[in-house]
Amino acid sequence: MSTEPHVVVVDSPHRDSAAARGTAAEFLKQYCPWADLDAVLLVVSELATNAIRHTSGWWRLHLTAADETLTVEMDDSSPLPPVARRPDFAGGGGFGWHMVLRLAGHVEITPLPDGKRVKAVWHRSAVTVPAPAC
């Protein structure tokens, strides 16, 4: 792919992650059909939910497809990095950040002047295609 398709979900009056998931699903269908849709949507949903739950300000989703790479970036207004918590099987959460780290090929956190960016990257060469059912 010679140009980098880029979509940004801006202005987060959205208090749920549905807009981010929907945009990501359409983007993947068009630009990254090789990506694991379920894995990427879980990561997008978790990053948006965390931004909604743990910040009092804005969040912004960037999706970029370039050659053999898919990049999901979530910017939000909190300077605090995500923290892995012990999972609470009684309903207290603690599963999300572990899931993000497990599903994405690479994750990094970068401070921004007014918050942070969480970047998750998938490389096409690292995606395995399931064997057909017999």
PDB file of C-alpha atoms in Angstrom:
ATOM      1  CA  MET A   1       0.000   0.000   0.000  1.00  0.00           C
ATOM      2  CA  SER A   2       1.657   3.227  -1.111  1.00  0.00           C
ATOM      3  CA  THR A   3      -0.337   5.721   0.932  1.00  0.00           C
ATOM      4  CA  GLU A   4      -1.165   5.453   4.580  1.00  0.00           C
ATOM      5  CA  PRO A   5      -4.916   5.376   5.173  1.00  0.00           C
ATOM      6  CA  HIS A   6      -5.557   7.138   8.430  1.00  0.00           C
ATOM      7  CA  VAL A   7      -8.751   7.514  10.405  1.00  0.00           C
ATOM      8  CA  VAL A   8      -9.172   9.551  13.557  1.00  0.00           C
ATOM      9  CA  VAL A   9     -12.126   9.384  15.939  1.00  0.00           C
ATOM     10  CA  VAL A  10     -11.970  12.788  17.599  1.00  0.00           C
ATOM     11  CA  ASP A  11     -14.043  14.740  20.102  1.00  0.00           C
ATOM     12  CA  SER A  12     -14.985  12.190  22.677  1.00  0.00           C
ATOM     13  CA  PRO A  13     -18.359  13.224  23.907  1.00  0.00           C
ATOM     14  CA  HIS A  14     -18.951   9.486  23.480  1.00  0.00           C
ATOM     15  CA  ARG A  15     -19.233   7.927  26.905  1.00  0.00           C
ATOM     16  CA  ASP A  16     -19.028   4.411  25.562  1.00  0.00           C
ATOM     17  CA  SER A  17     -16.612   2.642  23.256  1.00  0.00           C
ATOM     18  CA  ALA A  18     -19.132   1.773  20.520  1.00  0.00           C
ATOM     19  CA  ALA A  19     -18.038   4.579  18.157  1.00  0.00           C
ATOM     20  CA  ALA A  20     -14.399   3.518  18.448  1.00  0.00           C
ATOM     21  CA  ARG A  21     -15.222  -0.167  17.848  1.00  0.00           C
ATOM     22  CA  GLY A  22     -17.469   0.581  14.886  1.00  0.00           C
ATOM     23  CA  THR A  23     -14.918   2.809  13.215  1.00  0.00           C
ATOM     24  CA  ALA A  24     -12.161   0.261  13.830  1.00  0.00           C
ATOM     25  CA  ALA A  25     -14.250  -2.580  12.378  1.00  0.00           C
ATOM     26  CA  GLU A  26     -14.922  -0.652   9.157  1.00  0.00           C
ATOM     27  CA  PHE A  27     -11.280   0.424   8.900  1.00  0.00           C
ATOM     28  CA  LEU A  28     -10.009  -3.144   9.276  1.00  0.00           C
ATOM     29  CA  LYS A  29     -12.440  -4.509   6.694  1.00  0.00           C
ATOM     30  CA  GLN A  30     -11.227  -1.946   4.177  1.00  0.00           C
ATOM     31  CA  TYR A  31      -7.493  -1.661   4.897  1.00  0.00           C
ATOM     32  CA  CYS A  32      -6.402  -4.630   7.028  1.00  0.00           C
ATOM     33  CA  PRO A  33      -8.499  -7.692   6.185  1.00  0.00           C
ATOM     34  CA  TRP A  34      -5.539  -9.802   7.343  1.00  0.00           C
ATOM     35  CA  ALA A  35      -5.829  -8.538  10.929  1.00  0.00           C
ATOM     36  CA  ASP A  36      -7.583 -10.537  13.641  1.00  0.00           C
ATOM     37  CA  LEU A  37     -10.766  -8.465  13.857  1.00  0.00           C
ATOM     38  CA  ASP A  38     -11.806  -9.814  17.258  1.00  0.00           C
ATOM     39  CA  ALA A  39      -8.389  -9.179  18.827  1.00  0.00           C
ATOM     40  CA  VAL A  40      -8.123  -5.647  17.462  1.00  0.00           C
ATOM     41  CA  LEU A  41     -11.679  -4.755  18.474  1.00  0.00           C
ATOM     42  CA  LEU A  42     -11.071  -6.061  21.996  1.00  0.00           C
ATOM     43  CA  VAL A  43      -7.972  -3.865  22.269  1.00  0.00           C
ATOM     44  CA  VAL A  44      -9.790  -0.807  20.859  1.00  0.00           C
ATOM     45  CA  SER A  45     -12.714  -1.390  23.201  1.00  0.00           C
ATOM     46  CA  GLU A  46     -10.457  -1.784  26.229  1.00  0.00           C
ATOM     47  CA  LEU A  47      -8.392   1.321  25.430  1.00  0.00           C
ATOM     48  CA  ALA A  48     -11.521   3.427  24.859  1.00  0.00           C
ATOM     49  CA  THR A  49     -13.223   2.060  27.973  1.00  0.00           C
ATOM     50  CA  ASN A  50     -10.126   2.804  30.065  1.00  0.00           C
ATOM     51  CA  ALA A  51      -9.974   6.358  28.705  1.00  0.00           C
ATOM     52  CA  ILE A  52     -13.653   6.854  29.528  1.00  0.00           C
ATOM     53  CA  ARG A  53     -13.418   5.264  32.966  1.00  0.00           C
ATOM     54  CA  HIS A  54     -10.076   6.638  34.154  1.00  0.00           C
ATOM     55  CA  THR A  55      -9.925  10.156  32.698  1.00  0.00           C
ATOM     56  CA  SER A  56     -12.161  13.148  33.106  1.00  0.00           C
ATOM     57  CA  GLY A  57     -11.313  14.605  29.732  1.00  0.00           C
ATOM     58  CA  TRP A  58     -11.052  13.719  26.077  1.00  0.00           C
ATOM     59  CA  TRP A  59      -9.852  10.670  24.191  1.00  0.00           C
ATOM     60  CA  ARG A  60      -8.878  10.231  20.553  1.00  0.00           C
ATOM     61  CA  LEU A  61      -8.414   7.066  18.499  1.00  0.00           C
ATOM     62  CA  HIS A  62      -5.976   6.890  15.568  1.00  0.00           C
ATOM     63  CA  LEU A  63      -5.964   3.902  13.215  1.00  0.00           C
ATOM     64  CA  THR A  64      -3.193   3.589  10.651  1.00  0.00           C
ATOM     65  CA  ALA A  65      -2.553   0.904   8.054  1.00  0.00           C
ATOM     66  CA  ALA A  66       0.844   1.024   6.379  1.00  0.00           C
ATOM     67  CA  ASP A  67       2.155  -1.762   4.162  1.00  0.00           C
ATOM     68  CA  GLU A  68       2.238  -4.763   6.503  1.00  0.00           C
ATOM     69  CA  THR A  69       1.430  -2.989   9.776  1.00  0.00           C
ATOM     70  CA  LEU A  70      -1.704  -1.959  11.652  1.00  0.00           C
ATOM     71  CA  THR A  71      -1.295   0.674  14.370  1.00  0.00           C
ATOM     72  CA  VAL A  72      -3.959   1.569  16.931  1.00  0.00           C
ATOM     73  CA  GLU A  73      -3.217   4.641  19.039  1.00  0.00           C
ATOM     74  CA  MET A  74      -5.401   5.908  21.862  1.00  0.00           C
ATOM     75  CA  ASP A  75      -4.623   9.359  23.191  1.00  0.00           C
ATOM     76  CA  ASP A  76      -6.316  10.551  26.359  1.00  0.00           C
ATOM     77  CA  SER A  77      -6.153  13.371  28.882  1.00  0.00           C
ATOM     78  CA  SER A  78      -4.543  11.421  31.726  1.00  0.00           C
ATOM     79  CA  PRO A  79      -0.763  11.469  32.100  1.00  0.00           C
ATOM     80  CA  LEU A  80      -0.926   8.252  34.155  1.00  0.00           C
ATOM     81  CA  PRO A  81       0.054   5.038  32.361  1.00  0.00           C
ATOM     82  CA  PRO A  82      -2.227   1.994  32.457  1.00  0.00           C
ATOM     83  CA  VAL A  83      -1.574  -0.259  35.433  1.00  0.00           C
ATOM     84  CA  ALA A  84      -1.893  -4.014  35.393  1.00  0.00           C
ATOM     85  CA  ARG A  85      -4.070  -5.092  38.294  1.00  0.00           C
ATOM     86  CA  ARG A  86      -4.631  -8.535  39.710  1.00  0.00           C
ATOM     87  CA  PRO A  87      -7.761  -9.906  37.985  1.00  0.00           C
ATOM     88  CA  ASP A  88     -10.787  -9.976  40.256  1.00  0.00           C
ATOM     89  CA  PHE A  89     -12.990 -12.936  39.394  1.00  0.00           C
ATOM     90  CA  ALA A  90     -15.737 -11.530  41.632  1.00  0.00           C
ATOM     91  CA  GLY A  91     -16.479  -8.765  39.129  1.00  0.00           C
ATOM     92  CA  GLY A  92     -13.934  -6.114  40.064  1.00  0.00           C
ATOM     93  CA  GLY A  93     -12.124  -6.107  36.712  1.00  0.00           C
ATOM     94  CA  GLY A  94      -8.376  -6.154  36.247  1.00  0.00           C
ATOM     95  CA  PHE A  95      -8.408  -8.168  33.011  1.00  0.00           C
ATOM     96  CA  GLY A  96      -8.219  -5.423  30.393  1.00  0.00           C
ATOM     97  CA  TRP A  97      -4.606  -4.266  30.415  1.00  0.00           C
ATOM     98  CA  HIS A  98      -3.392  -7.887  30.543  1.00  0.00           C
ATOM     99  CA  MET A  99      -5.576  -8.580  27.505  1.00  0.00           C
ATOM    100  CA  VAL A 100      -4.183  -5.583  25.592  1.00  0.00           C
ATOM    101  CA  LEU A 101      -0.615  -6.706  26.239  1.00  0.00           C
ATOM    102  CA  ARG A 102      -1.406 -10.258  25.172  1.00  0.00           C
ATOM    103  CA  LEU A 103      -3.388  -9.494  21.999  1.00  0.00           C
ATOM    104  CA  ALA A 104      -1.259  -6.764  20.423  1.00  0.00           C
ATOM    105  CA  GLY A 105       2.067  -7.588  18.827  1.00  0.00           C
ATOM    106  CA  HIS A 106       3.738  -4.577  20.456  1.00  0.00           C
ATOM    107  CA  VAL A 107       2.489  -2.006  22.999  1.00  0.00           C
ATOM    108  CA  GLU A 108       4.106   1.248  24.083  1.00  0.00           C
ATOM    109  CA  ILE A 109       3.068   4.252  26.168  1.00  0.00           C
ATOM    110  CA  THR A 110       4.243   7.760  25.335  1.00  0.00           C
ATOM    111  CA  PRO A 111       3.663  10.894  27.422  1.00  0.00           C
ATOM    112  CA  LEU A 112       1.982  13.782  25.602  1.00  0.00           C
ATOM    113  CA  PRO A 113       1.932  17.447  26.659  1.00  0.00           C
ATOM    114  CA  ASP A 114      -1.702  17.054  27.729  1.00  0.00           C
ATOM    115  CA  GLY A 115      -1.973  13.323  28.508  1.00  0.00           C
ATOM    116  CA  LYS A 116      -0.585  10.101  27.048  1.00  0.00           C
ATOM    117  CA  ARG A 117      -0.674   7.853  23.995  1.00  0.00           C
ATOM    118  CA  VAL A 118      -1.070   4.095  24.158  1.00  0.00           C
ATOM    119  CA  LYS A 119       0.067   2.482  20.916  1.00  0.00           C
ATOM    120  CA  ALA A 120      -0.655  -1.108  19.906  1.00  0.00           C
ATOM    121  CA  VAL A 121       0.907  -2.507  16.739  1.00  0.00           C
ATOM    122  CA  TRP A 122       0.221  -5.668  14.737  1.00  0.00           C
ATOM    123  CA  HIS A 123       2.511  -6.907  11.955  1.00  0.00           C
ATOM    124  CA  ARG A 124       0.960  -8.903   9.142  1.00  0.00           C
ATOM    125  CA  SER A 125       3.835 -11.400   9.171  1.00  0.00           C
ATOM    126  CA  ALA A 126       3.093 -12.230  12.825  1.00  0.00           C
ATOM    127  CA  VAL A 127      -0.595 -13.002  12.203  1.00  0.00           C
ATOM    128  CA  THR A 128      -1.335 -16.680  11.864  1.00  0.00           C
ATOM    129  CA  VAL A 129      -4.261 -17.832   9.788  1.00  0.00           C
ATOM    130  CA  PRO A 130      -6.284 -20.631  11.386  1.00  0.00           C
ATOM    131  CA  ALA A 131      -6.271 -23.946   9.550  1.00  0.00           C
ATOM    132  CA  PRO A 132      -9.529 -24.770   7.764  1.00  0.00           C
ATOM    133  CA  ALA A 133     -11.948 -27.006   9.637  1.00  0.00           C
ATOM    134  CA  CYS A 134     -12.048 -30.621   8.505  1.00  0.00           C
TER     135      CYS A 134
END
